[in-house]
Short mmCIF file of C-alpha atoms in Angstrom, two decimals:
data_model
loop_
_atom_site.label_atom_id
_atom_site.label_comp_id
_atom_site.label_asym_id
_atom_site.label_seq_id
_atom_site.Cartn_x
_atom_site.Cartn_y
_atom_site.Cartn_z
CA MET A 1 157.68 67.95 6.35
CA LYS A 2 154.74 69.94 5.65
CA ASN A 3 154.47 69.36 1.87
CA PHE A 4 155.06 73.00 0.05
CA VAL A 5 153.77 72.33 -3.09
CA GLU A 6 150.26 71.05 -1.62
CA GLU A 7 150.51 74.21 0.42
CA LEU A 8 150.68 76.62 -2.78
CA LYS A 9 148.22 74.60 -4.69
CA TRP A 10 145.46 75.38 -2.61
CA ARG A 11 146.24 78.62 -2.28
CA GLY A 12 146.05 79.33 -5.82
CA MET A 13 149.72 80.04 -5.83
CA VAL A 14 151.22 77.78 -8.57
CA GLN A 15 151.29 78.37 -12.09
CA ASP A 16 154.08 76.47 -13.66
CA ILE A 17 156.22 73.92 -12.13
CA MET A 18 159.13 71.48 -13.45
CA PRO A 19 158.48 67.80 -13.28
CA GLY A 20 159.78 66.44 -10.55
CA THR A 21 159.98 69.48 -8.34
CA GLU A 22 157.42 68.19 -5.74
CA GLU A 23 159.07 65.01 -5.45
CA LYS A 24 162.42 66.69 -4.87
CA LEU A 25 161.04 68.99 -2.06
CA MET A 26 159.69 66.00 -0.27
CA GLU A 27 163.13 64.01 -0.15
CA GLY A 28 163.95 66.46 2.70
CA PRO A 29 165.29 70.20 3.55
CA THR A 30 165.88 72.13 0.17
CA ALA A 31 167.30 75.60 -0.51
CA ALA A 32 165.40 77.95 -3.06
CA TYR A 33 165.64 81.36 -3.74
CA VAL A 34 163.53 83.99 -5.23
CA GLY A 35 165.08 87.13 -7.20
CA ILE A 36 164.16 90.93 -6.12
CA ASP A 37 164.74 93.94 -8.39
CA PRO A 38 166.33 96.58 -6.11
CA THR A 39 165.19 99.45 -8.43
CA ALA A 40 163.64 101.18 -5.30
CA ASP A 41 164.19 101.60 -1.86
CA SER A 42 160.83 99.84 -0.47
CA LEU A 43 159.16 96.68 -1.99
CA HIS A 44 155.20 97.26 -2.80
CA ILE A 45 152.64 94.67 -2.97
CA GLY A 46 153.44 93.27 -6.30
CA HIS A 47 156.42 91.65 -4.29
CA LEU A 48 154.52 90.19 -2.21
CA VAL A 49 153.49 86.79 -3.74
CA SER A 50 157.11 85.90 -3.98
CA VAL A 51 157.65 87.06 -0.51
CA MET A 52 155.08 84.99 0.59
CA ILE A 53 156.28 82.05 -1.19
CA LEU A 54 159.54 82.46 0.42
CA LYS A 55 157.67 82.57 3.81
CA HIS A 56 155.35 79.58 3.16
CA PHE A 57 158.80 77.57 1.83
CA GLN A 58 160.53 78.61 5.22
CA GLU A 59 157.60 77.51 7.24
CA CYS A 60 157.69 74.35 5.66
CA GLY A 61 161.12 73.55 6.64
CA HIS A 62 163.03 74.46 3.84
CA LYS A 63 166.01 76.90 3.39
CA PRO A 64 164.77 80.35 1.60
CA PHE A 65 167.40 82.89 -0.23
CA ALA A 66 166.16 86.08 -1.00
CA LEU A 67 168.31 87.28 -4.06
CA VAL A 68 168.39 90.93 -4.80
CA GLY A 69 169.68 91.88 -7.88
CA GLY A 70 172.38 94.52 -7.17
CA ALA A 71 174.35 93.55 -10.66
CA THR A 72 171.29 92.46 -12.56
CA GLY A 73 169.22 95.68 -11.16
CA MET A 74 171.95 98.16 -13.15
CA ILE A 75 170.71 96.37 -16.04
CA GLY A 76 167.15 95.95 -15.80
CA ASP A 77 165.03 92.87 -16.71
CA PRO A 78 163.35 92.91 -20.30
CA SER A 79 160.29 90.66 -19.22
CA MET A 80 157.07 92.17 -20.19
CA LYS A 81 158.38 95.78 -20.25
CA SER A 82 158.21 98.08 -23.37
CA GLN A 83 161.21 100.08 -22.65
CA GLU A 84 164.59 99.86 -21.08
CA ARG A 85 165.20 100.88 -17.48
CA ASN A 86 167.29 103.60 -16.26
CA LEU A 87 170.36 102.27 -14.93
CA LEU A 88 171.14 102.50 -11.10
CA ASP A 89 174.68 103.71 -9.49
CA GLU A 90 176.25 101.42 -6.75
CA GLU A 91 175.55 103.67 -3.58
CA THR A 92 171.71 103.88 -4.59
CA LEU A 93 171.67 100.39 -5.06
CA GLN A 94 173.23 99.61 -1.59
CA HIS A 95 170.78 101.81 0.14
CA ASN A 96 167.83 99.98 -1.66
CA ILE A 97 169.37 96.59 -0.81
CA ALA A 98 169.62 97.90 3.03
CA CYS A 99 165.81 98.75 3.14
CA ILE A 100 164.65 95.61 1.27
CA LYS A 101 166.11 93.43 3.94
CA LYS A 102 164.77 95.33 6.80
CA GLN A 103 161.08 94.81 5.17
CA LEU A 104 161.90 91.34 4.19
CA SER A 105 162.63 90.51 7.97
CA HIS A 106 158.73 91.17 8.57
CA PHE A 107 158.44 87.87 6.89
CA LEU A 108 161.52 85.70 6.94
CA ASP A 109 163.55 84.82 9.95
CA PHE A 110 166.97 85.72 9.28
CA ASP A 111 168.38 85.77 12.52
CA SER A 112 167.32 83.10 14.90
CA ASP A 113 169.81 79.86 14.85
CA ILE A 114 167.40 77.65 13.14
CA PRO A 115 168.96 75.52 10.74
CA ASN A 116 166.86 76.70 7.90
CA LYS A 117 167.31 80.41 8.57
CA ALA A 118 166.61 83.02 5.56
CA GLU A 119 169.75 84.33 3.82
CA LEU A 120 169.82 87.31 1.94
CA VAL A 121 172.27 87.35 -1.11
CA ASN A 122 173.44 90.12 -3.79
CA ASN A 123 174.72 88.93 -6.99
CA TYR A 124 176.73 92.23 -7.29
CA ASP A 125 179.17 90.09 -5.02
CA TRP A 126 179.78 87.53 -7.29
CA MET A 127 179.48 89.50 -10.47
CA LYS A 128 181.68 92.69 -9.62
CA ASN A 129 185.11 90.97 -9.93
CA TYR A 130 183.89 88.76 -13.14
CA SER A 131 185.44 89.84 -16.34
CA PHE A 132 183.57 90.30 -19.47
CA LEU A 133 186.04 87.69 -21.43
CA ASN A 134 185.56 84.79 -18.79
CA PHE A 135 181.83 85.12 -18.53
CA ILE A 136 181.26 84.74 -22.14
CA ARG A 137 183.93 81.80 -22.18
CA ASP A 138 182.83 79.96 -19.10
CA ILE A 139 178.97 80.87 -19.28
CA GLY A 140 177.97 82.21 -22.72
CA LYS A 141 179.11 79.22 -24.60
CA HIS A 142 176.47 76.82 -23.19
CA ILE A 143 173.28 78.76 -24.17
CA THR A 144 172.90 79.20 -27.71
CA VAL A 145 171.25 82.55 -29.30
CA ASN A 146 168.46 80.72 -30.77
CA TYR A 147 167.65 79.45 -27.22
CA MET A 148 167.79 83.12 -25.78
CA MET A 149 165.83 84.23 -28.98
CA ALA A 150 163.06 81.68 -28.54
CA LYS A 151 161.76 82.91 -25.04
CA ASP A 152 158.81 84.75 -24.91
CA SER A 153 160.35 88.10 -23.08
CA VAL A 154 162.67 88.43 -26.21
CA LYS A 155 159.85 87.94 -28.49
CA MET A 156 157.46 90.03 -27.22
CA ARG A 157 160.09 92.69 -26.70
CA LEU A 158 161.38 92.25 -30.49
CA SER A 159 157.93 92.27 -31.99
CA ARG A 160 156.99 95.47 -30.55
CA ASP A 161 156.82 98.39 -33.35
CA SER A 162 159.53 100.28 -31.36
CA SER A 163 162.48 102.27 -32.88
CA GLU A 164 164.82 101.76 -29.61
CA GLY A 165 164.68 97.90 -30.06
CA MET A 166 166.23 95.89 -27.68
CA SER A 167 170.07 96.68 -26.70
CA PHE A 168 172.67 93.73 -25.96
CA THR A 169 172.74 94.63 -22.43
CA GLU A 170 169.24 93.73 -21.64
CA PHE A 171 169.30 90.51 -23.89
CA SER A 172 172.13 89.50 -21.92
CA TYR A 173 169.96 89.56 -18.75
CA GLN A 174 168.59 86.24 -19.06
CA LEU A 175 172.29 84.82 -19.28
CA LEU A 176 173.09 86.53 -16.01
CA GLN A 177 169.85 85.59 -14.37
CA GLY A 178 170.87 82.03 -15.42
CA TYR A 179 174.57 82.60 -13.87
CA ASP A 180 172.84 83.64 -10.76
CA PHE A 181 171.08 80.31 -10.40
CA LEU A 182 174.30 78.18 -11.50
CA TRP A 183 176.29 80.19 -8.61
CA LEU A 184 173.74 79.71 -5.71
CA TYR A 185 173.34 75.92 -7.02
CA GLU A 186 177.26 75.39 -6.66
CA ASN A 187 177.78 77.92 -3.59
CA LYS A 188 174.72 77.56 -1.46
CA GLY A 189 173.12 74.36 -2.69
CA CYS A 190 170.15 76.20 -4.04
CA THR A 191 168.17 73.38 -6.12
CA LEU A 192 164.94 75.40 -7.10
CA GLN A 193 164.11 78.89 -8.21
CA MET A 194 160.83 80.49 -7.76
CA GLY A 195 159.05 83.47 -9.12
CA GLY A 196 156.57 85.16 -11.09
CA SER A 197 155.04 83.45 -14.37
CA ASP A 198 156.90 86.25 -16.19
CA GLN A 199 160.09 85.00 -14.97
CA TRP A 200 159.59 81.34 -16.31
CA GLY A 201 161.96 81.99 -19.23
CA ASN A 202 164.85 83.46 -17.06
CA ILE A 203 164.26 80.90 -14.56
CA THR A 204 164.23 77.79 -17.15
CA THR A 205 167.73 79.28 -18.77
CA GLY A 206 169.08 78.63 -15.48
CA THR A 207 167.88 75.17 -14.89
CA GLU A 208 169.35 74.62 -18.72
CA LEU A 209 173.01 76.13 -17.62
CA ILE A 210 173.00 73.95 -15.01
CA ARG A 211 172.11 70.73 -16.88
CA ARG A 212 174.47 71.87 -19.47
CA LYS A 213 177.54 72.86 -17.65
CA LEU A 214 177.20 70.61 -14.26
CA GLY A 215 175.00 67.56 -15.84
CA LYS A 216 172.76 68.51 -12.95
CA GLU A 217 169.08 68.53 -12.21
CA ALA A 218 167.70 71.78 -11.05
CA TYR A 219 164.09 72.84 -10.58
CA ALA A 220 161.63 75.68 -11.47
CA LEU A 221 158.18 76.97 -10.01
CA THR A 222 156.01 80.10 -11.15
CA CYS A 223 153.02 81.72 -9.11
CA PRO A 224 150.41 83.32 -11.25
CA LEU A 225 150.57 87.06 -12.01
CA ILE A 226 148.04 88.71 -9.62
CA ARG A 227 145.07 90.55 -11.39
CA LYS A 228 142.14 92.07 -10.01
CA ALA A 229 138.46 90.58 -10.80
CA ASP A 230 137.91 93.36 -13.03
CA GLY A 231 141.30 92.52 -14.91
CA LYS A 232 143.30 95.31 -13.89
CA LYS A 233 146.46 95.45 -12.69
CA PHE A 234 146.80 94.43 -8.88
CA GLY A 235 148.27 96.85 -6.50
CA LYS A 236 148.11 100.12 -8.43
CA THR A 237 145.91 102.66 -7.44
CA GLU A 238 145.36 106.33 -8.76
CA LYS A 239 148.18 107.51 -6.40
CA GLY A 240 150.53 104.61 -7.84
CA ASN A 241 151.94 101.48 -6.22
CA ILE A 242 151.18 100.66 -2.70
CA TRP A 243 154.26 100.16 -1.08
CA LEU A 244 155.44 98.59 2.03
CA ASP A 245 157.19 101.81 3.53
CA PRO A 246 155.25 103.53 5.71
CA GLU A 247 156.49 106.96 4.55
CA LYS A 248 155.53 106.19 0.98
CA THR A 249 152.20 104.64 1.76
CA SER A 250 151.06 105.17 5.47
CA PRO A 251 149.95 102.36 7.37
CA TYR A 252 146.12 103.74 6.99
CA GLU A 253 146.18 103.91 3.43
CA PHE A 254 147.66 100.20 3.49
CA TYR A 255 144.94 98.97 5.38
CA GLN A 256 142.27 100.95 3.32
CA PHE A 257 143.35 99.09 0.17
CA TRP A 258 142.83 95.76 1.61
CA LEU A 259 139.45 96.71 3.26
CA ASN A 260 138.19 98.13 -0.21
CA VAL A 261 139.10 94.80 -2.23
CA SER A 262 135.89 93.27 -3.76
CA ASP A 263 134.24 89.98 -2.45
CA GLU A 264 135.50 87.74 -5.25
CA ASP A 265 139.29 89.46 -4.86
CA ALA A 266 139.05 89.13 -1.13
CA GLU A 267 138.45 85.32 -1.49
CA LYS A 268 141.52 85.07 -3.69
CA TYR A 269 143.93 87.23 -1.54
CA ILE A 270 142.95 85.83 1.83
CA LYS A 271 144.65 82.67 0.56
CA ILE A 272 147.61 84.35 -1.03
CA PHE A 273 148.48 87.02 1.48
CA THR A 274 147.89 85.26 4.93
CA MET A 275 149.37 82.68 6.63
CA LEU A 276 145.72 81.48 7.86
CA THR A 277 145.03 77.53 7.19
CA GLN A 278 142.87 76.26 5.01
CA GLU A 279 140.11 75.40 7.45
CA GLN A 280 140.21 79.25 8.85
CA VAL A 281 140.08 80.36 5.21
CA GLU A 282 136.99 78.28 4.55
CA GLU A 283 135.52 79.36 7.78
CA ALA A 284 136.01 83.20 7.09
CA VAL A 285 134.54 83.20 3.53
CA ALA A 286 131.53 81.08 4.64
CA LYS A 287 130.88 83.83 7.37
CA HIS A 288 131.42 86.44 4.79
CA HIS A 289 128.84 84.75 2.59
CA GLU A 290 126.19 84.84 5.54
CA ASP A 291 126.18 88.54 5.47
CA PRO A 292 128.73 90.35 2.57
CA GLY A 293 127.46 93.63 3.87
CA GLN A 294 129.42 93.14 6.87
CA ARG A 295 132.84 92.90 4.70
CA SER A 296 134.11 90.38 7.71
CA LEU A 297 136.51 88.66 5.04
CA GLN A 298 138.11 92.16 3.57
CA LYS A 299 138.34 93.21 7.37
CA LEU A 300 140.18 90.10 8.58
CA LEU A 301 142.27 90.45 5.17
CA ALA A 302 143.26 93.88 6.13
CA LYS A 303 143.94 93.16 9.53
CA GLU A 304 146.50 90.05 8.61
CA ILE A 305 148.20 91.65 6.37
CA THR A 306 148.55 94.92 7.98
CA VAL A 307 150.00 93.41 11.20
CA MET A 308 152.21 91.19 9.30
CA VAL A 309 153.73 94.30 7.30
CA HIS A 310 153.43 97.06 9.98
CA GLY A 311 152.66 95.53 13.34
CA GLU A 312 149.78 95.36 15.52
CA ALA A 313 149.84 99.01 17.02
CA GLU A 314 150.16 100.39 13.56
CA TYR A 315 147.03 98.26 12.49
CA GLU A 316 144.96 99.77 15.72
CA ASN A 317 145.89 102.63 14.61
CA ALA A 318 144.74 102.36 10.96
CA VAL A 319 141.21 100.92 12.40
CA ALA A 320 141.09 103.90 14.88
CA ALA A 321 141.45 106.21 11.84
CA SER A 322 139.08 104.47 9.71
CA LYS A 323 136.51 105.49 12.06
CA MET A 324 137.08 109.19 11.71
CA LEU A 325 135.50 109.69 8.48
CA PHE A 326 132.24 107.30 9.05
CA GLY A 327 132.05 106.28 12.73
CA ASN A 328 131.69 108.29 15.96
CA SER A 329 135.25 108.66 16.90
CA THR A 330 136.27 110.98 19.58
CA SER A 331 138.27 114.16 19.99
CA GLU A 332 140.66 112.17 21.91
CA GLU A 333 141.03 109.50 19.26
CA LEU A 334 141.80 112.11 16.58
CA ARG A 335 144.72 113.84 18.91
CA LYS A 336 146.20 110.12 18.74
CA LEU A 337 146.90 110.17 15.19
CA ASP A 338 150.11 111.09 14.12
CA GLU A 339 150.53 113.77 11.33
CA ARG A 340 150.92 111.08 8.64
CA THR A 341 148.03 109.24 9.24
CA PHE A 342 146.00 112.19 10.09
CA LEU A 343 146.67 113.62 6.39
CA ALA A 344 146.20 110.40 5.10
CA VAL A 345 142.73 110.04 6.41
CA PHE A 346 141.73 113.57 5.31
CA SER A 347 143.45 113.42 2.11
CA GLY A 348 141.78 115.77 -0.40
CA VAL A 349 139.89 117.84 2.11
CA LYS A 350 139.43 121.44 1.71
CA THR A 351 142.28 123.21 3.36
CA PHE A 352 142.58 126.70 4.62
CA ASN A 353 146.03 128.46 6.01
CA LEU A 354 145.48 130.89 9.10
CA SER A 355 148.42 132.38 10.96
CA ALA A 356 148.91 131.74 14.63
CA SER A 357 148.87 135.45 15.62
CA GLU A 358 144.85 135.33 14.46
CA LEU A 359 143.92 133.13 17.03
CA PRO A 360 142.24 133.13 19.54
CA CYS A 361 139.22 133.91 17.14
CA ASN A 362 135.76 133.44 17.40
CA ILE A 363 133.86 130.47 16.00
CA LEU A 364 131.80 132.40 13.47
CA ASP A 365 134.87 134.47 12.17
CA LEU A 366 137.06 131.36 11.82
CA LEU A 367 134.62 129.82 9.61
CA ALA A 368 132.83 132.52 7.55
CA VAL A 369 135.48 135.14 7.65
CA LYS A 370 138.86 133.94 8.24
CA THR A 371 138.18 130.81 6.12
CA GLU A 372 135.34 130.06 3.62
CA VAL A 373 133.82 126.92 5.61
CA PHE A 374 130.77 128.50 5.48
CA PRO A 375 129.69 131.51 2.95
CA SER A 376 128.35 133.90 5.66
CA LYS A 377 128.21 134.19 9.21
CA GLY A 378 124.57 133.94 9.56
CA GLU A 379 124.69 130.51 7.76
CA ALA A 380 127.30 129.52 10.06
CA ARG A 381 125.38 130.72 13.11
CA LYS A 382 122.59 128.93 12.15
CA MET A 383 124.54 125.54 11.58
CA VAL A 384 126.55 126.21 15.22
CA SER A 385 123.34 126.69 16.95
CA GLY A 386 121.58 123.57 15.39
CA ASN A 387 124.34 121.57 16.59
CA GLY A 388 125.89 120.85 13.49
CA VAL A 389 129.56 122.15 13.83
CA SER A 390 132.50 120.22 15.73
CA ILE A 391 135.66 121.40 15.93
CA ASN A 392 138.28 117.96 16.21
CA LYS A 393 135.35 115.81 16.63
CA ASP A 394 134.04 117.99 19.66
CA LYS A 395 130.56 119.49 19.20
CA VAL A 396 130.22 123.30 19.18
CA SER A 397 126.81 124.85 20.06
CA ASP A 398 128.10 128.10 21.57
CA ILE A 399 128.18 130.80 18.92
CA ASN A 400 130.60 133.03 21.26
CA TYR A 401 133.01 130.05 21.60
CA GLU A 402 136.49 130.97 21.12
CA VAL A 403 138.99 129.12 18.88
CA SER A 404 142.14 129.02 20.46
CA GLY A 405 145.76 127.38 21.29
CA LYS A 406 144.06 124.41 22.83
CA ASP A 407 142.38 123.56 19.59
CA ILE A 408 145.10 123.05 17.46
CA ILE A 409 146.59 119.42 17.10
CA ASP A 410 149.74 118.14 15.85
CA GLY A 411 151.21 121.47 16.40
CA LYS A 412 149.40 123.18 13.52
CA TYR A 413 145.89 121.71 12.55
CA ILE A 414 142.41 122.07 13.30
CA LEU A 415 139.83 119.99 11.91
CA ALA A 416 136.29 121.46 10.94
CA GLN A 417 132.97 119.39 10.28
CA LYS A 418 130.11 121.04 8.84
CA GLY A 419 127.06 118.17 8.85
CA LYS A 420 127.84 114.78 8.82
CA LYS A 421 130.40 114.54 6.20
CA ASN A 422 131.76 117.60 5.24
CA TYR A 423 135.52 118.09 6.81
CA PHE A 424 137.69 120.92 6.53
CA ILE A 425 141.41 121.43 7.48
CA ILE A 426 142.39 124.82 8.98
CA THR A 427 146.21 124.56 8.98
CA ILE A 428 147.76 126.84 11.34
CA GLU A 429 150.91 128.60 10.31
CA LYS A 430 153.22 130.08 12.94
#
């Protein structure tokens, strides 16, 4: 068996680890779990560190469990949060859970007949019929309020100057998460819980509950919370989260996020978010240092993770799309883009609307009368004659060219280009 802890350590993926954890894992195949909050119907890249930990765990011969918090998701984890979350109804949670499992299957083997195949569990299944009286009698008596109050997540929340305070519902969260660990220990043989470093308090409540109630040992391991080199939160952009769902974040935007990380972050992320070996990573970093301007490390990182999440075809599509703005791409390549990618590539480009009935239309009238690509027909004529105008990536130098239905891509767009960098979208309305 591969040494799981050693694998994580060289990748910079261990923050805290309970004594004896590494030794326990080296004894033989072990079951462990990571909790995932199903408050949305997609994972985002902030979840990926924990997911990659589960992937490495399975690759090292152990059995991974992904726990989606159908019950705890109804409450909301107070860890590092400044205010209480909105509670979700059961129908929404079930939808979210189904979507999350589909995304996790890109990373974990749920379906083969290997002995350590991954399992998805939902804590709603064991909490839904557990009465409050039974819970506080069977579980609550084993953990003191003093112990719960000493947790950083609780202390930070209570110390904030907030009129809202902390509800009993949220305060009870660590007890519920502790019970998850106990249940999985007894019913699934899980002896280890893993997660982000902000979960250390909740995880160790579980190990303590197992120790006090069963007299048995359980283990804990957390990974660092990822921050960018400039100290800002990882995974956030001006548009918000980078999602794994292609409808929320297109594969092109996903690819671009990784392609545009700093050199310092790329050296860190290549270890965390890919399955490349230590030797492959060291070789890639050395190559990058020889000529940082080529951004070979970022390209490799973006390729590895885009293929893992979206597949080879979407990766190829994202690479082709990336050439649209900066490379010598062709009309044929442009027409291959699906609408989602086309709009993502040209996000922020000035757009004009045109009725389909106004086509065919002379190129000069289209660019200077029907739209405002050029301020005047004289300027448009000069630029077209000088080979400085393209329609859908094809140069147009004939001032008598008629733009017609054959120039519409995706059934409703014409891409006009003025010079090298100025793009305009003309949307054709039926």
